[in-house]
Structures are given as structure tokens and as C-alpha cells.
Amino acid sequence: MSHPAGPQFGIATAPQQVAYHDVLRVWREADAIPQIEHAWLFDHLVPIGGDPNGPIFEGWTLLSALAAQTGRLRLGLLVTSNRIRPPALLAKIAATVDVVSGGRLDFGIGAGSRTDIPWARREYDAYGLPYHDARHAVGSLAEACTVIRRLWTEDEPFDFHGSYLDLTGAFCNPKPLQRPHPPFVIGGQATPTLRVVAEHADVWNMPGGDLGNAVRRSAVLDGICAEIGRDPASIIRSIPLPVSYDDPGSTRDTIARFLGAGFRHIILSLPAPYPENVARWVADELITKSV
């Protein structure tokens, strides 16, 4: 993944408590605005805000539809829960989206929701999905990254017998359009997850929070990279930041602080309902005035 000289700005639209055409409108608007370089959904199966029984779209299905309706934006899920889909199946899904998008996928993945968040367990129980402890989640994430990369790059079927995954004759065809593969965007902040980031990520996404904590976790990642002999600068630092429509100045101040701390991949999270021409507003009021 090439590292641009300046910051990269994108938007995020949580696909909950909204209609499909609301999200599509915003993404089409953003696709026509060069200052907005990437766009993101999230990966949950039940709402995590608002009406707990309200509407929410499945992330990869919606992403494929939006990929077909846009032509320039890089796009992805921030981030896919490795707990929800078997990794080999996820590799096939993601390869399909990369083809549909014409090679614009940024592959976001993480260990999945934390076990200490009450609402996190709800979606797994509701869909009959296993909910292993954090050690299992991080260990299986590391194996998932290895398997997914191999599925995207190897020309012959292979077997994989790990501690968490057991595959026989694993193969992915068609491959993603991007070579050697779509960039890995790995989200998380716990030290075991940061070890997976150091080993596999092109982009590290710090999942929000205050600047001080983000800087501390970034320093931990630097140290892990040094341990394994990887240049920390080869991993782009990413952060989602909430947008205030009523107080853009405070949002710009937050952007400036994170840019100053070395976070160059900025994702502006748009609250719903989305105002008309919100993408143009983001470009004019937030991005242009922040660079």
C-alpha cells in the first residue's frame, strides 16, 4: 500500500436506523468530491445505538451494493468482526467486493466486539454465533489474516491446520483485482491485537477514544514493530472522529490534534439523519479548512 504525503480523509455512515437510499445518497455525493477519498460502513447485526429493534443492514452485502453504485471512493467495513464469518468465506466475500468495485476495497478486520460490552453479546446470541473469549478471538484473528492473504495470493489449493482454523483444499478464484491483495486495515487497541497489527496490517485503526490514549497505544505499536523488525512508519495510523453538524469548529479542532499526533487517515463519522449535501459540507467545512 502506497503512503500518501498528506492526510487522507473519509466518511463513515453507520448502516443502522437509516434507509438504504439515505446511505446511497451520501456515498454518491461523496464519490463526486475528490477531497473525500474513502467511505466506510460498520459490521454489526443488531443496532448498537437508537432503537435496539430498529433497522440495520448487513455490512458486506450493503458494501457490495455501494461499490456497484460508486466509481472512485475507496471503501470498506470499519472493521469486519472476525467472529461473524469463517475467514475463508470472508476472503471470498471480500474478493467479490474488490472485483465489483474495480479494485477499491480496503479490507478492514478485527477480533470482534469486546466481551465486557453488554450489547456486544446480544448480536452473537441472536444469530447463533459462537462468542469465544478474548484470547481465542485474537489468536483466531492472526490465523485469519494469514489464511486470507494466502487465499488471495496463492495459485493452487492449500491445506491449513492451525490452532483455530482447519482447512483442506482452500482456494479462492477469482482473486481480488488489487495486487498483491487489498490493503489490510486492522482495528483494535489491546496489546495482543496490536501484535497482529504489527505482523499483518497496512493500516492500523485506533477505535476512537481520547487523544492521549491513542498516542499511548500508537507508541505500544511502535515498540512491537521494533521487536519484530518492522518499520513502524510502514503502518498508516487511522482514527474515526465524530462529526458535529452544529459545531464544525470543535470537529476541526479534534482533527488538528490527531493530525498533529501522526494520525493521517481520518474517518469522519456522520450521524444520521444526514443533511442534504452533507458530503459537500464535510469537504468545505471540515476537510478544506483542516489542511
One Martini backbone bead per residue (centre of mass of N, CA, C, O) as a GRO file, in nm:
protein
  291
    1MET     BB    1   0.094   0.037   0.026
    2SER     BB    2   0.071   0.354  -0.029
    3HIS     BB    3   0.210   0.667   0.100
    4PRO     BB    4   0.090   0.951   0.152
    5ALA     BB    5   0.182   1.270   0.229
    6GLY     BB    6  -0.098   1.326   0.318
    7PRO     BB    7  -0.396   1.332   0.423
    8GLN     BB    8  -0.683   1.114   0.472
    9PHE     BB    9  -1.025   1.143   0.384
   10GLY     BB   10  -1.333   1.029   0.537
   11ILE     BB   11  -1.632   0.834   0.571
   12ALA     BB   12  -1.908   0.742   0.799
   13THR     BB   13  -2.195   0.504   0.779
   14ALA     BB   14  -2.414   0.386   0.981
   15PRO     BB   15  -2.637   0.100   0.911
   16GLN     BB   16  -2.847   0.253   1.119
   17GLN     BB   17  -3.149   0.401   1.128
   18VAL     BB   18  -3.170   0.359   0.809
   19ALA     BB   19  -3.183   0.394   0.471
   20TYR     BB   20  -3.053   0.303   0.182
   21HIS     BB   21  -3.090   0.583   0.029
   22ASP     BB   22  -2.934   0.749   0.234
   23VAL     BB   23  -2.657   0.619   0.193
   24LEU     BB   24  -2.638   0.642  -0.113
   25ARG     BB   25  -2.645   0.948  -0.133
   26VAL     BB   26  -2.382   1.005   0.022
   27TRP     BB   27  -2.189   0.832  -0.156
   28ARG     BB   28  -2.243   0.978  -0.421
   29GLU     BB   29  -2.151   1.251  -0.330
   30ALA     BB   30  -1.860   1.166  -0.243
   31ASP     BB   31  -1.766   1.050  -0.523
   32ALA     BB   32  -1.758   1.369  -0.639
   33ILE     BB   33  -1.534   1.427  -0.400
   34PRO     BB   34  -1.196   1.438  -0.374
   35GLN     BB   35  -1.150   1.494  -0.060
   36ILE     BB   36  -1.300   1.221  -0.057
   37GLU     BB   37  -1.144   0.894  -0.039
   38HIS     BB   38  -1.335   0.746   0.178
   39ALA     BB   39  -1.562   0.469   0.283
   40TRP     BB   40  -1.784   0.356   0.563
   41LEU     BB   41  -1.876   0.083   0.748
   42PHE     BB   42  -2.019  -0.152   0.960
   43ASP     BB   43  -2.019  -0.465   1.188
   44HIS     BB   44  -2.351  -0.532   1.244
   45LEU     BB   45  -2.672  -0.706   1.341
   46VAL     BB   46  -2.737  -0.494   1.561
   47PRO     BB   47  -2.810  -0.232   1.721
   48ILE     BB   48  -2.590   0.031   1.898
   49GLY     BB   49  -2.821   0.250   1.839
   50GLY     BB   50  -3.103   0.323   1.955
   51ASP     BB   51  -3.319   0.119   1.844
   52PRO     BB   52  -3.281  -0.219   1.915
   53ASN     BB   53  -3.522  -0.287   1.675
   54GLY     BB   54  -3.405  -0.162   1.442
   55PRO     BB   55  -3.257  -0.090   1.158
   56ILE     BB   56  -3.011  -0.312   0.987
   57PHE     BB   57  -2.733  -0.368   0.788
   58GLU     BB   58  -2.544  -0.570   0.614
   59GLY     BB   59  -2.229  -0.487   0.534
   60TRP     BB   60  -2.131  -0.650   0.275
   61THR     BB   61  -2.384  -0.620   0.108
   62LEU     BB   62  -2.389  -0.310   0.106
   63LEU     BB   63  -2.104  -0.266  -0.006
   64SER     BB   64  -2.157  -0.391  -0.284
   65ALA     BB   65  -2.375  -0.193  -0.370
   66LEU     BB   66  -2.194   0.064  -0.341
   67ALA     BB   67  -1.973  -0.025  -0.536
   68ALA     BB   68  -2.175  -0.025  -0.788
   69GLN     BB   69  -2.252   0.306  -0.727
   70THR     BB   70  -1.944   0.357  -0.759
   71GLY     BB   71  -1.595   0.485  -0.881
   72ARG     BB   72  -1.366   0.603  -0.648
   73LEU     BB   73  -1.397   0.513  -0.377
   74ARG     BB   74  -1.283   0.395  -0.107
   75LEU     BB   75  -1.369   0.080   0.070
   76GLY     BB   76  -1.538  -0.035   0.386
   77LEU     BB   77  -1.499  -0.197   0.699
   78LEU     BB   78  -1.534  -0.066   1.048
   79VAL     BB   79  -1.486  -0.359   1.132
   80THR     BB   80  -1.456  -0.670   1.079
   81SER     BB   81  -1.581  -0.952   1.228
   82ASN     BB   82  -1.420  -1.255   1.292
   83ARG     BB   83  -1.676  -1.396   1.439
   84ILE     BB   84  -1.899  -1.417   1.198
   85ARG     BB   85  -1.694  -1.527   0.970
   86PRO     BB   86  -1.537  -1.734   0.797
   87PRO     BB   87  -1.239  -1.658   0.659
   88ALA     BB   88  -1.274  -1.792   0.380
   89LEU     BB   89  -1.544  -1.660   0.322
   90LEU     BB   90  -1.445  -1.369   0.353
   91ALA     BB   91  -1.245  -1.376   0.119
   92LYS     BB   92  -1.463  -1.416  -0.096
   93ILE     BB   93  -1.630  -1.167  -0.041
   94ALA     BB   94  -1.400  -0.955  -0.074
   95ALA     BB   95  -1.320  -1.029  -0.363
   96THR     BB   96  -1.591  -0.954  -0.485
   97VAL     BB   97  -1.587  -0.654  -0.402
   98ASP     BB   98  -1.330  -0.580  -0.553
   99VAL     BB   99  -1.445  -0.641  -0.830
  100VAL     BB  100  -1.697  -0.460  -0.824
  101SER     BB  101  -1.511  -0.191  -0.759
  102GLY     BB  102  -1.231  -0.206  -0.922
  103GLY     BB  103  -1.018  -0.197  -0.675
  104ARG     BB  104  -1.134  -0.043  -0.368
  105LEU     BB  105  -1.052  -0.218  -0.131
  106ASP     BB  106  -1.054  -0.202   0.225
  107PHE     BB  107  -0.950  -0.442   0.464
  108GLY     BB  108  -1.146  -0.477   0.736
  109ILE     BB  109  -1.028  -0.599   1.063
  110GLY     BB  110  -1.121  -0.792   1.364
  111ALA     BB  111  -1.193  -0.963   1.661
  112GLY     BB  112  -1.425  -0.809   1.790
  113SER     BB  113  -1.622  -0.775   2.029
  114ARG     BB  114  -1.623  -0.715   2.346
  115THR     BB  115  -1.694  -0.900   2.640
  116ASP     BB  116  -1.766  -0.619   2.827
  117ILE     BB  117  -2.011  -0.565   2.631
  118PRO     BB  118  -2.337  -0.615   2.650
  119TRP     BB  119  -2.432  -0.575   2.340
  120ALA     BB  120  -2.232  -0.770   2.201
  121ARG     BB  121  -2.372  -1.045   2.272
  122ARG     BB  122  -2.649  -1.022   2.134
  123GLU     BB  123  -2.576  -1.081   1.828
  124TYR     BB  124  -2.469  -1.368   1.872
  125ASP     BB  125  -2.718  -1.498   2.001
  126ALA     BB  126  -2.924  -1.416   1.771
  127TYR     BB  127  -2.727  -1.590   1.544
  128GLY     BB  128  -2.565  -1.839   1.665
  129LEU     BB  129  -2.284  -1.737   1.765
  130PRO     BB  130  -1.983  -1.763   1.868
  131TYR     BB  131  -1.830  -1.656   2.203
  132HIS     BB  132  -1.530  -1.605   2.262
  133ASP     BB  133  -1.262  -1.526   2.398
  134ALA     BB  134  -1.005  -1.308   2.361
  135ARG     BB  135  -0.783  -1.510   2.296
  136HIS     BB  136  -0.931  -1.647   2.065
  137ALA     BB  137  -0.989  -1.396   1.890
  138VAL     BB  138  -0.688  -1.318   1.838
  139GLY     BB  139  -0.578  -1.587   1.735
  140SER     BB  140  -0.780  -1.610   1.495
  141LEU     BB  141  -0.695  -1.348   1.355
  142ALA     BB  142  -0.411  -1.427   1.274
  143GLU     BB  143  -0.497  -1.670   1.100
  144ALA     BB  144  -0.686  -1.519   0.912
  145CYS     BB  145  -0.477  -1.335   0.777
  146THR     BB  146  -0.310  -1.562   0.658
  147VAL     BB  147  -0.534  -1.704   0.491
  148ILE     BB  148  -0.636  -1.465   0.324
  149ARG     BB  149  -0.373  -1.401   0.181
  150ARG     BB  150  -0.340  -1.677   0.048
  151LEU     BB  151  -0.608  -1.680  -0.111
  152TRP     BB  152  -0.519  -1.412  -0.279
  153THR     BB  153  -0.212  -1.538  -0.388
  154GLU     BB  154  -0.262  -1.833  -0.445
  155ASP     BB  155  -0.272  -2.082  -0.722
  156GLU     BB  156  -0.320  -2.311  -0.507
  157PRO     BB  157  -0.429  -2.534  -0.320
  158PHE     BB  158  -0.461  -2.553   0.046
  159ASP     BB  159  -0.348  -2.635   0.364
  160PHE     BB  160  -0.481  -2.569   0.708
  161HIS     BB  161  -0.336  -2.629   1.047
  162GLY     BB  162  -0.439  -2.490   1.327
  163SER     BB  163  -0.566  -2.377   1.631
  164TYR     BB  164  -0.850  -2.255   1.471
  165LEU     BB  165  -0.787  -2.362   1.179
  166ASP     BB  166  -0.940  -2.595   0.922
  167LEU     BB  167  -0.806  -2.665   0.600
  168THR     BB  168  -0.910  -2.811   0.277
  169GLY     BB  169  -0.851  -2.693  -0.024
  170ALA     BB  170  -0.786  -2.397  -0.033
  171PHE     BB  171  -0.965  -2.145  -0.239
  172CYS     BB  172  -0.948  -1.850  -0.468
  173ASN     BB  173  -1.200  -1.784  -0.727
  174PRO     BB  174  -1.149  -1.498  -0.767
  175LYS     BB  175  -0.939  -1.258  -0.735
  176PRO     BB  176  -0.839  -0.984  -0.654
  177LEU     BB  177  -0.742  -0.703  -0.827
  178GLN     BB  178  -0.545  -0.643  -0.625
  179ARG     BB  179  -0.186  -0.592  -0.596
  180PRO     BB  180  -0.154  -0.853  -0.411
  181HIS     BB  181  -0.371  -0.698  -0.226
  182PRO     BB  182  -0.567  -0.577  -0.017
  183PRO     BB  183  -0.564  -0.377   0.229
  184PHE     BB  184  -0.493  -0.391   0.571
  185VAL     BB  185  -0.740  -0.311   0.825
  186ILE     BB  186  -0.666  -0.294   1.168
  187GLY     BB  187  -0.854  -0.323   1.461
  188GLY     BB  188  -0.738  -0.190   1.773
  189GLN     BB  189  -0.569  -0.181   2.127
  190ALA     BB  190  -0.472  -0.426   2.227
  191THR     BB  191  -0.178  -0.577   2.251
  192PRO     BB  192  -0.243  -0.844   2.099
  193THR     BB  193  -0.357  -0.694   1.850
  194LEU     BB  194  -0.099  -0.527   1.784
  195ARG     BB  195   0.058  -0.778   1.693
  196VAL     BB  196  -0.112  -0.824   1.444
  197VAL     BB  197  -0.065  -0.553   1.316
  198ALA     BB  198   0.247  -0.571   1.287
  199GLU     BB  199   0.227  -0.829   1.094
  200HIS     BB  200  -0.038  -0.735   0.879
  201ALA     BB  201  -0.063  -0.427   0.851
  202ASP     BB  202  -0.122  -0.117   0.673
  203VAL     BB  203  -0.355  -0.038   0.879
  204TRP     BB  204  -0.430   0.140   1.178
  205ASN     BB  205  -0.725   0.125   1.387
  206MET     BB  206  -0.835   0.341   1.618
  207PRO     BB  207  -1.127   0.306   1.827
  208GLY     BB  208  -1.101   0.576   1.938
  209GLY     BB  209  -1.101   0.823   2.165
  210ASP     BB  210  -0.852   0.963   2.319
  211LEU     BB  211  -0.554   1.100   2.247
  212GLY     BB  212  -0.372   0.984   2.467
  213ASN     BB  213  -0.439   0.687   2.415
  214ALA     BB  214  -0.362   0.679   2.117
  215VAL     BB  215  -0.063   0.747   2.161
  216ARG     BB  216   0.004   0.508   2.346
  217ARG     BB  217  -0.074   0.282   2.144
  218SER     BB  218   0.120   0.370   1.922
  219ALA     BB  219   0.376   0.317   2.090
  220VAL     BB  220   0.331   0.018   2.122
  221LEU     BB  221   0.344  -0.048   1.823
  222ASP     BB  222   0.629   0.047   1.781
  223GLY     BB  223   0.759  -0.163   1.972
  224ILE     BB  224   0.665  -0.416   1.822
  225CYS     BB  225   0.799  -0.355   1.556
  226ALA     BB  226   1.087  -0.360   1.669
  227GLU     BB  227   1.083  -0.659   1.759
  228ILE     BB  228   1.018  -0.765   1.441
  229GLY     BB  229   1.146  -0.558   1.218
  230ARG     BB  230   0.948  -0.313   1.175
  231ASP     BB  231   0.842  -0.033   1.028
  232PRO     BB  232   0.625   0.185   1.168
  233ALA     BB  233   0.582   0.374   0.907
  234SER     BB  234   0.430   0.133   0.739
  235ILE     BB  235   0.190   0.223   0.934
  236ILE     BB  236  -0.104   0.352   0.920
  237ARG     BB  237  -0.287   0.600   1.096
  238SER     BB  238  -0.617   0.556   1.235
  239ILE     BB  239  -0.932   0.758   1.278
  240PRO     BB  240  -1.235   0.804   1.432
  241LEU     BB  241  -1.458   1.095   1.398
  242PRO     BB  242  -1.684   1.291   1.522
  243VAL     BB  243  -1.959   1.479   1.399
  244SER     BB  244  -2.055   1.827   1.403
  245TYR     BB  245  -2.300   2.022   1.266
  246ASP     BB  246  -2.310   2.264   1.488
  247ASP     BB  247  -1.970   2.224   1.548
  248PRO     BB  248  -1.713   2.239   1.339
  249GLY     BB  249  -1.481   2.353   1.509
  250SER     BB  250  -1.446   2.109   1.700
  251THR     BB  251  -1.378   1.909   1.477
  252ARG     BB  252  -1.127   2.057   1.372
  253ASP     BB  253  -0.968   2.041   1.637
  254THR     BB  254  -0.953   1.734   1.644
  255ILE     BB  255  -0.812   1.692   1.380
  256ALA     BB  256  -0.555   1.852   1.449
  257ARG     BB  257  -0.461   1.675   1.687
  258PHE     BB  258  -0.432   1.405   1.524
  259LEU     BB  259  -0.242   1.503   1.309
  260GLY     BB  260  -0.016   1.590   1.514
  261ALA     BB  261   0.001   1.267   1.615
  262GLY     BB  262  -0.002   1.092   1.321
  263PHE     BB  263  -0.295   1.091   1.208
  264ARG     BB  264  -0.371   1.037   0.846
  265HIS     BB  265  -0.645   0.863   0.883
  266ILE     BB  266  -0.957   1.013   0.837
  267ILE     BB  267  -1.276   0.944   0.998
  268LEU     BB  268  -1.597   1.074   0.938
  269SER     BB  269  -1.866   1.055   1.151
  270LEU     BB  270  -2.203   1.035   1.053
  271PRO     BB  271  -2.488   1.144   1.159
  272ALA     BB  272  -2.812   1.061   1.198
  273PRO     BB  273  -2.942   1.244   0.992
  274TYR     BB  274  -2.871   1.340   0.663
  275PRO     BB  275  -2.797   1.602   0.517
  276GLU     BB  276  -2.802   1.790   0.267
  277ASN     BB  277  -2.500   1.793   0.126
  278VAL     BB  278  -2.289   1.664   0.335
  279ALA     BB  279  -2.030   1.613   0.170
  280ARG     BB  280  -1.976   1.907   0.098
  281TRP     BB  281  -1.962   2.008   0.386
  282VAL     BB  282  -1.721   1.839   0.472
  283ALA     BB  283  -1.523   1.956   0.265
  284ASP     BB  284  -1.556   2.265   0.338
  285GLU     BB  285  -1.563   2.260   0.675
  286LEU     BB  286  -1.332   2.030   0.735
  287ILE     BB  287  -1.110   1.968   0.525
  288THR     BB  288  -1.017   2.239   0.395
  289LYS     BB  289  -0.981   2.369   0.701
  290SER     BB  290  -0.742   2.129   0.783
  291VAL     BB  291  -0.506   2.183   0.530
   0.00000   0.00000   0.00000
